[in-house]
């Protein structure tokens, strides 16, 4: 392979933790990139990493069609770390043996390690490690010139490496917090074995470099952008406006499904950031298109299509453009097959654009994870209050207002939601909760407010903790907070007469209600 770049390549064999591995590497200050296990060899070679991590995965290496990596990669002399399935794959492909274990080893476990393992150099005083396991198969025989460096409590091989230390493998997951020395192990691999240096920071230097790149790329062309009020589109627009100035035209489609005062507040933020934004008030258009619709998928479809129609009309009014700026971030790229195959997903911010689109795509944040986008936003001077807002779905309150979408129902939901969030902030919990909101159910119940009978709908409180929205746990909110929120909603929102708490995780539920 050619000269190595200061980065780690992760070959994804389908693990739920692949993006977490990539983030852990970046948190250590080294750029990481994810490619699928079956990416063309040319693409892997072109990536020229300093080291390769082969991820875990749900399959068995014994299946005939299971993921594998090109032998060229294993022979390349580039340091390799196999994790879980990655470990079994290395053993299997290099002539060792893998068998189905008698039972799965899942959850917290203890592993005893040998001080001779070069992967354990930074923790060589430890005898046992607390780790996280999640596997069924196990390595039963090592390839030639490999030796075991760690053992599970049941005596099975928990780690091994080649005699030159270039290829190492772990049955457990160093990337999850439950593996207490996981970061030390990853550091040993990245810095000591691969020789990387920690140069991946997202401060002013990154920003300056990106501004230069955008200038060169767009030349004298015009750039158009749809702002949603969210962090990703705002950070891309501010970054791009620093590069192209008034050649950037932003369009903010207000579909009337935003939270209380949100449209005014985001316009205020855009103005303070000197963005050239045109607000399109399309509430009536959206609500009349949605009249009588209760099916969640139909709601989403109508909103997505109308959004594009309004955006295109405005774009035409502005006289066309050479570039379409998108707030695509790395998880979108990875989930859509690394940007190569699936254009619909990479257009996710505007919901799918025509195939014959003349504009070229500009996606300055496509290499970044969400927390990295926030760092760039900070370096660009965007206020923390804006950057730290909870995620909000594109179809807005439509997916939180179950049943038919009417202005009065949306207004009631907006009020209840604003009370919930205000009290969460009063209790100092906003930044420790990943996402919190109210949903409105079309279920009426009898209440009594000030001696008067009420017969209103039901508000649901939903607060979750999560890392990446793939899984989530409900937050155990203090009773005092729940009490004040419930009292205030029933007193202040006449159309709501009952407040309930959602205590469902994801899975089995999703975070949103529709
Ligand atoms: P679910 O409900 O699928 O949500 O567990 C996971 C995360 O994604 C957000 N979400 C969306 N974001 N467009 C978006 O931009 C959408 O259509 C959409 N649906 C859900 C949701 O708020 C949560 O953070």
Short mmCIF file of C-alpha atoms and ligand atoms in Angstrom, two decimals:
data_model
loop_
_atom_site.label_atom_id
_atom_site.label_comp_id
_atom_site.label_asym_id
_atom_site.label_seq_id
_atom_site.Cartn_x
_atom_site.Cartn_y
_atom_site.Cartn_z
CA UNK A 1 0.00 0.00 0.00
CA UNK A 2 1.10 3.63 -0.57
CA UNK A 3 2.35 6.07 2.08
CA UNK A 4 0.14 5.98 5.10
CA UNK A 5 -2.11 8.80 6.21
CA UNK A 6 -2.53 9.61 9.87
CA UNK A 7 -5.84 7.83 10.17
CA UNK A 8 -7.47 4.56 11.18
CA UNK A 9 -9.69 2.65 8.79
CA UNK A 10 -12.53 0.62 10.26
CA UNK A 11 -13.78 -2.28 8.16
CA UNK A 12 -17.40 -2.71 9.15
CA UNK A 13 -18.65 -6.28 9.39
CA UNK A 14 -22.09 -5.17 10.56
CA UNK A 15 -21.53 -4.44 14.25
CA UNK A 16 -23.90 -2.16 16.13
CA UNK A 17 -20.74 -0.61 17.62
CA UNK A 18 -18.91 0.34 14.40
CA UNK A 19 -19.69 4.06 14.64
CA UNK A 20 -18.76 3.98 18.31
CA UNK A 21 -15.31 2.60 17.42
CA UNK A 22 -14.88 5.42 14.88
CA UNK A 23 -15.88 8.00 17.48
CA UNK A 24 -13.56 6.59 20.13
CA UNK A 25 -10.63 6.84 17.70
CA UNK A 26 -11.53 10.45 16.90
CA UNK A 27 -11.94 11.27 20.60
CA UNK A 28 -8.32 10.18 20.93
CA UNK A 29 -7.45 12.83 18.30
CA UNK A 30 -7.00 10.61 15.24
CA UNK A 31 -9.20 10.75 12.13
CA UNK A 32 -11.12 7.55 11.44
CA UNK A 33 -13.02 6.37 8.42
CA UNK A 34 -15.53 3.51 8.02
CA UNK A 35 -15.75 1.28 4.95
CA UNK A 36 -17.89 -1.83 4.56
CA UNK A 37 -16.02 -5.15 4.68
CA UNK A 38 -16.92 -5.74 1.01
CA UNK A 39 -15.69 -2.39 -0.30
CA UNK A 40 -13.52 -2.77 -3.41
CA UNK A 41 -9.88 -3.45 -2.55
CA UNK A 42 -8.88 -0.31 -4.52
CA UNK A 43 -10.94 1.81 -2.17
CA UNK A 44 -9.30 0.24 0.87
CA UNK A 45 -5.84 0.73 -0.63
CA UNK A 46 -6.65 4.31 -1.60
CA UNK A 47 -7.64 5.03 2.00
CA UNK A 48 -3.96 4.38 2.99
CA UNK A 49 -4.56 4.18 6.75
CA UNK A 50 -1.92 3.82 9.45
CA UNK A 51 -3.93 1.00 10.95
CA UNK A 52 -7.07 -1.04 10.34
CA UNK A 53 -9.71 -2.16 12.82
CA UNK A 54 -11.97 -5.02 11.77
CA UNK A 55 -15.27 -4.59 13.60
CA UNK A 56 -17.58 -7.06 15.25
CA UNK A 57 -20.65 -8.34 13.47
CA UNK A 58 -23.75 -10.49 13.92
CA UNK A 59 -22.73 -13.39 11.65
CA UNK A 60 -20.67 -16.54 12.16
CA UNK A 61 -17.43 -16.82 10.17
CA UNK A 62 -18.50 -20.42 9.58
CA UNK A 63 -21.38 -19.31 7.33
CA UNK A 64 -20.43 -19.60 3.67
CA UNK A 65 -21.57 -16.05 2.82
CA UNK A 66 -20.27 -14.36 6.00
CA UNK A 67 -18.28 -11.09 5.77
CA UNK A 68 -14.55 -11.49 5.15
CA UNK A 69 -11.70 -9.12 4.32
CA UNK A 70 -9.37 -9.34 1.32
CA UNK A 71 -6.26 -11.46 2.08
CA UNK A 72 -4.25 -8.56 0.65
CA UNK A 73 -5.31 -6.52 3.70
CA UNK A 74 -4.17 -9.21 6.15
CA UNK A 75 -0.85 -9.57 4.28
CA UNK A 76 -0.28 -5.84 3.88
CA UNK A 77 1.95 -5.28 6.91
CA UNK A 78 -0.41 -2.53 8.10
CA UNK A 79 -1.20 -3.02 11.80
CA UNK A 80 -4.57 -4.68 12.25
CA UNK A 81 -6.84 -5.01 15.25
CA UNK A 82 -9.76 -7.43 15.10
CA UNK A 83 -12.62 -6.93 17.55
CA UNK A 84 -15.09 -9.75 18.38
CA UNK A 85 -16.20 -11.05 14.95
CA UNK A 86 -13.05 -9.33 13.63
CA UNK A 87 -10.96 -11.56 15.90
CA UNK A 88 -12.72 -14.70 14.74
CA UNK A 89 -12.34 -13.61 11.13
CA UNK A 90 -8.58 -13.11 11.45
CA UNK A 91 -8.21 -16.55 13.03
CA UNK A 92 -10.43 -18.15 10.38
CA UNK A 93 -8.76 -16.48 7.38
CA UNK A 94 -5.20 -17.10 8.58
CA UNK A 95 -5.62 -20.82 9.20
CA UNK A 96 -6.83 -21.00 12.81
CA UNK A 97 -10.11 -22.56 13.92
CA UNK A 98 -13.38 -21.10 15.11
CA UNK A 99 -16.21 -23.10 16.64
CA UNK A 100 -19.69 -22.52 18.01
CA UNK A 101 -19.41 -22.11 21.79
CA UNK A 102 -21.67 -24.17 24.09
CA UNK A 103 -23.39 -20.95 25.09
CA UNK A 104 -23.16 -17.24 24.32
CA UNK A 105 -20.92 -15.02 26.44
CA UNK A 106 -22.84 -11.80 26.79
CA UNK A 107 -22.43 -8.75 29.03
CA UNK A 108 -19.84 -7.95 31.67
CA UNK A 109 -17.02 -10.48 32.00
CA UNK A 110 -13.53 -10.85 33.38
CA UNK A 111 -10.50 -11.57 31.27
CA UNK A 112 -7.03 -12.46 32.56
CA UNK A 113 -4.25 -11.03 30.45
CA UNK A 114 -0.60 -11.77 29.83
CA UNK A 115 1.90 -8.94 30.29
CA UNK A 116 3.60 -10.19 27.12
CA UNK A 117 0.79 -8.86 24.91
CA UNK A 118 1.99 -5.75 23.10
CA UNK A 119 -1.61 -4.52 22.89
CA UNK A 120 -1.64 -4.45 26.70
CA UNK A 121 1.60 -2.50 27.00
CA UNK A 122 -0.10 0.52 28.60
CA UNK A 123 -1.89 -1.64 31.18
CA UNK A 124 0.74 -4.29 31.75
CA UNK A 125 0.38 -4.10 35.54
CA UNK A 126 -3.19 -5.35 35.30
CA UNK A 127 -3.80 -9.06 35.73
CA UNK A 128 -7.53 -9.08 35.03
CA UNK A 129 -9.73 -6.76 33.02
CA UNK A 130 -13.41 -5.94 33.36
CA UNK A 131 -14.72 -6.23 29.82
CA UNK A 132 -17.88 -6.33 27.71
CA UNK A 133 -18.46 -9.48 25.68
CA UNK A 134 -21.10 -10.23 23.10
CA UNK A 135 -20.40 -13.42 21.15
CA UNK A 136 -21.38 -17.03 20.55
CA UNK A 137 -18.55 -18.39 18.42
CA UNK A 138 -15.05 -18.65 19.80
CA UNK A 139 -11.52 -19.11 18.51
CA UNK A 140 -10.43 -22.66 19.33
CA UNK A 141 -7.12 -22.83 17.51
CA UNK A 142 -4.74 -19.99 16.64
CA UNK A 143 -3.08 -19.45 13.26
CA UNK A 144 0.60 -20.31 13.03
CA UNK A 145 2.98 -17.88 14.78
CA UNK A 146 0.16 -16.32 16.79
CA UNK A 147 -0.13 -16.64 20.57
CA UNK A 148 -2.91 -16.10 23.06
CA UNK A 149 -2.55 -13.07 25.34
CA UNK A 150 -5.85 -13.21 27.24
CA UNK A 151 -8.32 -15.78 28.53
CA UNK A 152 -11.97 -15.70 29.59
CA UNK A 153 -13.03 -17.18 32.91
CA UNK A 154 -14.17 -20.32 31.08
CA UNK A 155 -10.67 -20.74 29.66
CA UNK A 156 -11.44 -19.68 26.09
CA UNK A 157 -9.13 -17.37 24.15
CA UNK A 158 -10.04 -13.72 24.76
CA UNK A 159 -7.17 -12.09 22.85
CA UNK A 160 -4.23 -13.04 20.66
CA UNK A 161 -1.56 -11.49 18.52
CA UNK A 162 1.01 -12.31 15.87
CA UNK A 163 4.63 -12.82 16.88
CA UNK A 164 5.62 -9.46 15.33
CA UNK A 165 2.70 -7.72 17.12
CA UNK A 166 1.35 -6.33 13.83
CA UNK A 167 -1.93 -8.21 14.02
CA UNK A 168 -3.81 -8.35 17.28
CA UNK A 169 -7.32 -9.33 18.21
CA UNK A 170 -9.78 -9.01 21.09
CA UNK A 171 -12.87 -11.11 21.73
CA UNK A 172 -14.26 -8.29 23.90
CA UNK A 173 -15.24 -4.72 22.98
CA UNK A 174 -12.67 -2.07 23.96
CA UNK A 175 -14.90 0.71 22.55
CA UNK A 176 -17.74 0.39 25.08
CA UNK A 177 -17.54 2.07 28.48
CA UNK A 178 -18.13 -1.22 30.31
CA UNK A 179 -14.62 -2.32 29.27
CA UNK A 180 -12.79 -0.28 31.87
CA UNK A 181 -9.35 -0.18 30.22
CA UNK A 182 -10.72 -0.13 26.67
CA UNK A 183 -9.44 3.34 25.86
CA UNK A 184 -5.90 2.42 27.04
CA UNK A 185 -5.99 -0.61 24.77
CA UNK A 186 -7.18 1.44 21.79
CA UNK A 187 -4.53 4.08 22.56
CA UNK A 188 -1.82 1.42 22.53
CA UNK A 189 -3.00 0.21 19.14
CA UNK A 190 -3.42 3.66 17.59
CA UNK A 191 -0.36 5.44 18.94
CA UNK A 192 2.20 2.78 19.88
CA UNK A 193 1.51 0.11 17.28
CA UNK A 194 0.21 2.20 14.34
CA UNK A 195 2.38 5.24 15.15
CA UNK A 196 -0.45 7.78 14.74
CA UNK A 197 -0.26 11.26 16.21
CA UNK A 198 -3.21 13.08 17.77
CA UNK A 199 -3.86 15.87 15.27
CA UNK A 200 -7.64 15.65 14.72
CA UNK A 201 -9.04 18.71 16.44
CA UNK A 202 -12.01 20.69 15.28
CA UNK A 203 -11.08 24.21 16.26
CA UNK A 204 -10.23 27.28 14.22
CA UNK A 205 -7.57 25.50 12.12
CA UNK A 206 -10.08 22.96 10.79
CA UNK A 207 -12.52 25.79 10.11
CA UNK A 208 -9.93 27.85 8.18
CA UNK A 209 -8.93 24.84 6.09
CA UNK A 210 -12.55 24.03 5.23
CA UNK A 211 -13.31 27.65 4.32
CA UNK A 212 -10.39 27.57 1.86
CA UNK A 213 -11.61 24.27 0.41
CA UNK A 214 -15.14 25.62 -0.09
CA UNK A 215 -13.76 28.76 -1.78
CA UNK A 216 -11.73 26.72 -4.24
CA UNK A 217 -14.55 24.26 -4.89
CA UNK A 218 -17.36 26.73 -5.51
CA UNK A 219 -15.32 29.42 -7.32
CA UNK A 220 -17.66 32.14 -8.47
CA UNK A 221 -20.75 29.88 -8.27
CA UNK A 222 -23.90 30.61 -6.33
CA UNK A 223 -24.83 28.37 -3.40
CA UNK A 224 -28.33 27.71 -2.15
CA UNK A 225 -29.30 26.10 1.11
CA UNK A 226 -32.42 24.99 2.94
CA UNK A 227 -32.23 25.86 6.62
CA UNK A 228 -34.30 23.76 9.02
CA UNK A 229 -33.49 25.51 12.26
CA UNK A 230 -31.36 22.52 13.26
CA UNK A 231 -27.68 22.43 14.18
CA UNK A 232 -26.32 20.66 11.08
CA UNK A 233 -27.83 22.95 8.45
CA UNK A 234 -26.99 26.06 10.49
CA UNK A 235 -23.34 25.10 11.02
CA UNK A 236 -22.91 24.25 7.31
CA UNK A 237 -24.48 27.57 6.32
CA UNK A 238 -22.34 29.67 8.67
CA UNK A 239 -19.18 27.85 7.54
CA UNK A 240 -20.09 28.30 3.87
CA UNK A 241 -21.08 31.94 4.28
CA UNK A 242 -17.57 32.61 5.63
CA UNK A 243 -16.22 31.16 2.39
CA UNK A 244 -18.58 32.56 -0.24
CA UNK A 245 -20.15 35.58 1.48
CA UNK A 246 -23.28 36.89 -0.22
CA UNK A 247 -23.16 34.21 -2.91
CA UNK A 248 -24.91 31.99 -0.32
CA UNK A 249 -28.72 32.17 -0.34
CA UNK A 250 -30.57 30.43 2.48
CA UNK A 251 -34.23 29.48 2.50
CA UNK A 252 -36.06 28.72 5.72
CA UNK A 253 -39.37 26.97 5.04
CA UNK A 254 -41.60 27.47 8.07
CA UNK A 255 -44.06 24.59 7.78
CA UNK A 256 -45.95 25.60 10.92
CA UNK A 257 -44.90 22.39 12.68
CA UNK A 258 -42.13 23.88 14.79
CA UNK A 259 -42.12 24.31 18.56
CA UNK A 260 -43.40 27.38 20.41
CA UNK A 261 -41.73 30.58 19.08
CA UNK A 262 -39.09 28.45 17.37
CA UNK A 263 -39.40 29.96 13.89
CA UNK A 264 -38.91 33.50 15.24
CA UNK A 265 -36.04 32.41 17.45
CA UNK A 266 -34.11 30.64 14.71
CA UNK A 267 -34.61 33.61 12.36
CA UNK A 268 -33.19 35.81 15.09
CA UNK A 269 -30.18 33.47 15.41
CA UNK A 270 -29.68 33.48 11.62
CA UNK A 271 -29.74 37.28 11.59
CA UNK A 272 -27.22 37.47 14.40
CA UNK A 273 -24.97 35.14 12.40
CA UNK A 274 -25.29 37.43 9.35
CA UNK A 275 -26.85 34.72 7.22
CA UNK A 276 -28.67 35.80 4.11
CA UNK A 277 -31.99 34.03 4.79
CA UNK A 278 -35.42 34.21 3.25
CA UNK A 279 -38.25 32.91 5.45
CA UNK A 280 -41.18 31.33 3.67
CA UNK A 281 -44.34 31.17 5.77
CA UNK A 282 -46.02 28.04 4.50
CA UNK A 283 -48.06 27.00 7.54
CA UNK A 284 -51.44 27.24 5.81
CA UNK A 285 -50.21 25.32 2.80
CA UNK A 286 -48.91 22.50 4.96
CA UNK A 287 -51.95 22.32 7.23
CA UNK A 288 -54.37 22.25 4.33
CA UNK A 289 -52.35 19.51 2.60
CA UNK A 290 -52.45 17.56 5.88
CA UNK A 291 -56.13 18.11 6.64
CA UNK A 292 -57.88 14.88 7.58
CA UNK A 293 -54.68 12.78 7.41
CA UNK A 294 -53.98 10.58 10.43
CA UNK A 295 -51.70 7.89 9.02
CA UNK A 296 -48.10 8.60 10.18
CA UNK A 297 -46.45 7.51 6.92
CA UNK A 298 -48.86 9.61 4.84
CA UNK A 299 -48.13 12.63 7.04
CA UNK A 300 -44.39 12.20 6.54
CA UNK A 301 -44.78 11.77 2.79
CA UNK A 302 -46.96 14.83 2.36
CA UNK A 303 -44.62 16.97 4.44
CA UNK A 304 -41.49 15.73 2.63
CA UNK A 305 -42.93 16.33 -0.83
CA UNK A 306 -44.45 19.70 -0.08
CA UNK A 307 -41.22 20.81 1.55
CA UNK A 308 -39.33 20.13 -1.67
CA UNK A 309 -41.98 21.83 -3.77
CA UNK A 310 -41.84 25.01 -1.66
CA UNK A 311 -38.04 24.91 -1.59
CA UNK A 312 -37.83 24.54 -5.37
CA UNK A 313 -40.28 27.38 -5.97
CA UNK A 314 -38.18 29.67 -3.81
CA UNK A 315 -34.95 28.49 -5.40
CA UNK A 316 -36.38 29.33 -8.86
CA UNK A 317 -37.47 32.74 -7.59
CA UNK A 318 -33.88 33.38 -6.51
CA UNK A 319 -32.76 32.74 -10.08
CA UNK A 320 -31.20 29.27 -9.77
CA UNK A 321 -27.93 28.18 -8.30
CA UNK A 322 -24.80 26.14 -9.06
CA UNK A 323 -24.48 24.42 -5.71
CA UNK A 324 -26.88 22.94 -3.19
CA UNK A 325 -25.51 23.08 0.33
CA UNK A 326 -26.54 20.21 2.61
CA UNK A 327 -25.98 19.57 6.31
CA UNK A 328 -25.20 15.89 5.72
CA UNK A 329 -23.13 14.42 8.56
CA UNK A 330 -21.08 11.24 8.82
CA UNK A 331 -23.74 8.86 10.20
CA UNK A 332 -25.90 9.73 7.15
CA UNK A 333 -22.99 8.94 4.82
CA UNK A 334 -22.20 5.66 6.55
CA UNK A 335 -25.82 4.55 6.69
CA UNK A 336 -26.29 5.31 3.01
CA UNK A 337 -23.42 3.13 1.83
CA UNK A 338 -20.66 5.70 2.22
CA UNK A 339 -22.12 8.27 -0.11
CA UNK A 340 -21.37 6.14 -3.14
CA UNK A 341 -24.68 4.49 -3.76
CA UNK A 342 -27.71 6.02 -2.23
CA UNK A 343 -28.39 9.62 -3.18
CA UNK A 344 -31.83 9.74 -1.62
CA UNK A 345 -30.42 9.35 1.85
CA UNK A 346 -27.67 11.88 1.32
CA UNK A 347 -30.41 14.36 0.35
CA UNK A 348 -32.14 13.64 3.64
CA UNK A 349 -32.34 17.28 4.72
CA UNK A 350 -34.69 18.18 1.92
CA UNK A 351 -36.19 14.72 1.73
CA UNK A 352 -35.22 13.62 -1.79
CA UNK A 353 -34.45 15.81 -4.79
CA UNK A 354 -35.05 15.11 -8.47
CA UNK A 355 -32.60 12.77 -10.22
CA UNK A 356 -31.98 15.31 -12.96
CA UNK A 357 -30.93 17.99 -10.50
CA UNK A 358 -28.50 20.38 -12.18
CA UNK A 359 -26.93 21.68 -8.97
CA UNK A 360 -23.85 20.07 -7.50
CA UNK A 361 -23.87 19.00 -3.87
CA UNK A 362 -21.78 20.78 -1.26
CA UNK A 363 -21.56 18.85 2.03
CA UNK A 364 -18.82 20.36 4.21
CA UNK A 365 -19.76 18.35 7.33
CA UNK A 366 -19.96 14.94 5.69
CA UNK A 367 -16.93 13.61 7.62
CA UNK A 368 -18.14 14.71 11.04
CA UNK A 369 -20.13 13.17 13.86
CA UNK A 370 -22.76 15.24 15.67
CA UNK A 371 -20.56 16.15 18.62
CA UNK A 372 -17.86 17.24 16.16
CA UNK A 373 -20.38 19.45 14.32
CA UNK A 374 -21.09 21.14 17.65
CA UNK A 375 -17.35 21.77 18.12
CA UNK A 376 -17.15 23.38 14.68
CA UNK A 377 -20.24 25.45 15.52
CA UNK A 378 -18.52 26.65 18.66
CA UNK A 379 -15.38 27.57 16.72
CA UNK A 380 -17.62 29.55 14.34
CA UNK A 381 -19.04 31.54 17.27
CA UNK A 382 -22.54 30.04 17.28
CA UNK A 383 -23.99 30.37 20.77
CA UNK A 384 -23.94 27.18 22.94
CA UNK A 385 -27.65 27.57 23.74
CA UNK A 386 -28.41 27.01 20.04
CA UNK A 387 -25.85 24.24 19.50
CA UNK A 388 -26.95 22.21 22.50
CA UNK A 389 -30.63 22.06 21.63
CA UNK A 390 -32.20 18.61 21.62
CA UNK A 391 -32.62 16.90 18.23
CA UNK A 392 -35.89 17.69 16.45
CA UNK A 393 -37.38 15.61 13.60
CA UNK A 394 -37.74 17.07 10.10
CA UNK A 395 -41.54 16.54 10.02
CA UNK A 396 -41.65 18.44 13.31
CA UNK A 397 -44.66 18.27 15.59
CA UNK A 398 -46.55 16.28 12.95
CA UNK A 399 -45.01 13.08 14.35
CA UNK A 400 -45.78 14.11 17.94
CA UNK A 401 -49.38 15.18 17.41
CA UNK A 402 -51.18 11.88 16.93
CA UNK A 403 -54.39 11.95 14.94
CA UNK A 404 -55.44 14.82 12.71
CA UNK A 405 -53.24 17.91 12.58
CA UNK A 406 -55.27 21.00 13.38
CA UNK A 407 -53.87 24.37 14.37
CA UNK A 408 -55.60 24.32 17.79
CA UNK A 409 -54.21 20.88 18.61
CA UNK A 410 -50.71 21.88 17.48
CA UNK A 411 -50.94 25.04 19.61
CA UNK A 412 -51.95 22.99 22.68
CA UNK A 413 -49.02 20.65 22.06
CA UNK A 414 -46.65 23.61 21.64
CA UNK A 415 -47.76 25.04 25.00
CA UNK A 416 -47.42 21.73 26.86
CA UNK A 417 -44.03 21.07 25.28
CA UNK A 418 -42.77 24.56 26.19
CA UNK A 419 -43.80 24.04 29.83
CA UNK A 420 -42.06 20.65 30.01
CA UNK A 421 -38.83 21.99 28.52
CA UNK A 422 -38.91 25.16 30.64
CA UNK A 423 -39.19 23.08 33.83
CA UNK A 424 -36.45 20.69 32.69
CA UNK A 425 -34.23 23.75 32.28
CA UNK A 426 -35.33 25.10 35.69
CA UNK A 427 -34.26 21.81 37.25
CA UNK A 428 -30.87 22.10 35.50
CA UNK A 429 -31.42 18.86 33.58
CA UNK A 430 -31.64 20.04 29.96
CA UNK A 431 -28.05 19.29 28.98
CA UNK A 432 -27.96 15.90 30.66
CA UNK A 433 -31.05 14.69 28.76
CA UNK A 434 -30.52 13.61 25.16
CA UNK A 435 -34.02 14.46 23.98
CA UNK A 436 -37.23 15.51 25.73
CA UNK A 437 -40.61 16.54 24.37
CA UNK A 438 -44.36 16.24 24.71
CA UNK A 439 -46.62 14.25 22.43
CA UNK A 440 -50.36 14.78 22.17
CA UNK A 441 -52.78 11.85 22.05
CA UNK A 442 -56.26 12.14 20.57
CA UNK A 443 -57.66 10.51 23.69
CA UNK A 444 -60.09 12.52 25.76
CA UNK A 445 -60.66 12.05 29.48
CA UNK A 446 -62.69 13.82 32.11
CA UNK A 447 -61.02 16.21 34.50
CA UNK A 448 -61.99 18.92 36.92
CA UNK A 449 -60.29 22.30 36.91
CA UNK A 450 -61.44 24.88 39.47
CA UNK A 451 -64.76 23.08 40.04
CA UNK A 452 -65.41 23.00 36.33
CA UNK A 453 -65.55 19.79 34.32
CA UNK A 454 -62.94 19.50 31.60
CA UNK A 455 -62.80 16.95 28.78
CA UNK A 456 -59.48 17.44 27.07
CA UNK A 457 -56.84 15.38 25.32
CA UNK A 458 -53.80 13.64 26.78
CA UNK A 459 -50.22 14.94 26.89
CA UNK A 460 -47.39 12.43 27.07
CA UNK A 461 -44.03 13.37 28.58
CA UNK A 462 -41.07 11.68 26.85
CA UNK A 463 -37.45 12.10 27.97
CA UNK A 464 -34.69 9.76 26.82
CA UNK A 465 -30.97 9.28 27.19
CA UNK A 466 -29.10 7.98 24.17
CA UNK A 467 -25.77 8.01 22.42
CA UNK A 468 -26.80 8.06 18.80
CA UNK A 469 -30.61 7.55 18.75
CA UNK A 470 -30.16 3.92 17.67
CA UNK A 471 -31.10 2.81 21.17
CA UNK A 472 -32.48 4.89 24.03
CA UNK A 473 -33.48 4.59 27.66
CA UNK A 474 -36.22 6.57 29.37
CA UNK A 475 -34.93 9.08 31.87
CA UNK A 476 -35.91 8.75 35.52
CA UNK A 477 -37.08 12.35 35.97
CA UNK A 478 -37.45 13.61 39.55
CA UNK A 479 -41.00 13.33 40.95
CA UNK A 480 -40.86 17.03 41.91
CA UNK A 481 -40.30 17.95 38.27
CA UNK A 482 -43.08 15.65 37.06
CA UNK A 483 -45.43 17.11 39.62
CA UNK A 484 -44.86 20.71 38.62
CA UNK A 485 -45.03 19.92 34.89
CA UNK A 486 -48.27 17.98 35.27
CA UNK A 487 -49.90 20.70 37.37
CA UNK A 488 -48.82 23.48 35.03
CA UNK A 489 -49.94 21.72 31.84
CA UNK A 490 -53.42 20.97 33.23
CA UNK A 491 -53.77 24.51 34.59
CA UNK A 492 -52.31 26.41 31.65
CA UNK A 493 -53.42 24.40 28.61
CA UNK A 494 -57.21 24.20 28.57
CA UNK A 495 -57.37 21.54 25.87
CA UNK A 496 -55.32 19.03 27.88
CA UNK A 497 -56.86 17.34 30.90
CA UNK A 498 -54.42 14.52 31.59
CA UNK A 499 -50.63 14.12 31.64
CA UNK A 500 -48.92 10.73 31.39
CA UNK A 501 -45.29 9.60 31.37
CA UNK A 502 -43.76 7.40 28.65
CA UNK A 503 -41.52 4.78 30.27
CA UNK A 504 -40.63 2.78 27.16
CA UNK A 505 -37.10 2.27 25.90
CA UNK A 506 -35.93 1.97 22.29
CA UNK A 507 -36.25 -0.84 21.44
CA UNK A 508 -39.07 -1.81 21.70
CA UNK A 509 -40.50 1.69 21.09
CA UNK A 510 -39.01 4.39 18.88
CA UNK A 511 -38.14 7.77 20.38
CA UNK A 512 -40.84 9.62 18.43
CA UNK A 513 -44.45 8.46 18.65
CA UNK A 514 -45.00 8.24 14.89
P1 LIG B 1 -36.93 7.39 16.28
O1 LIG B 1 -38.31 7.89 16.51
O2 LIG B 1 -36.76 6.73 14.95
O3 LIG B 1 -36.00 8.68 16.23
O4 LIG B 1 -36.41 6.53 17.41
C1 LIG B 1 -34.60 8.67 16.31
C2 LIG B 1 -34.11 10.11 16.25
O5 LIG B 1 -34.37 10.65 14.94
C3 LIG B 1 -35.23 11.76 15.03
N1 LIG B 1 -36.17 11.63 13.91
C4 LIG B 1 -36.06 12.31 12.75
N2 LIG B 1 -35.17 13.25 12.36
N3 LIG B 1 -36.30 13.45 10.29
C5 LIG B 1 -35.31 13.84 11.13
O6 LIG B 1 -34.53 14.72 10.77
C6 LIG B 1 -37.22 12.50 10.61
O7 LIG B 1 -38.12 12.19 9.83
C7 LIG B 1 -37.08 11.92 11.92
N4 LIG B 1 -37.81 10.97 12.58
C8 LIG B 1 -37.20 10.80 13.79
C9 LIG B 1 -35.90 11.67 16.38
O8 LIG B 1 -36.30 12.95 16.86
C10 LIG B 1 -34.83 11.04 17.22
O9 LIG B 1 -33.88 12.00 17.66
#
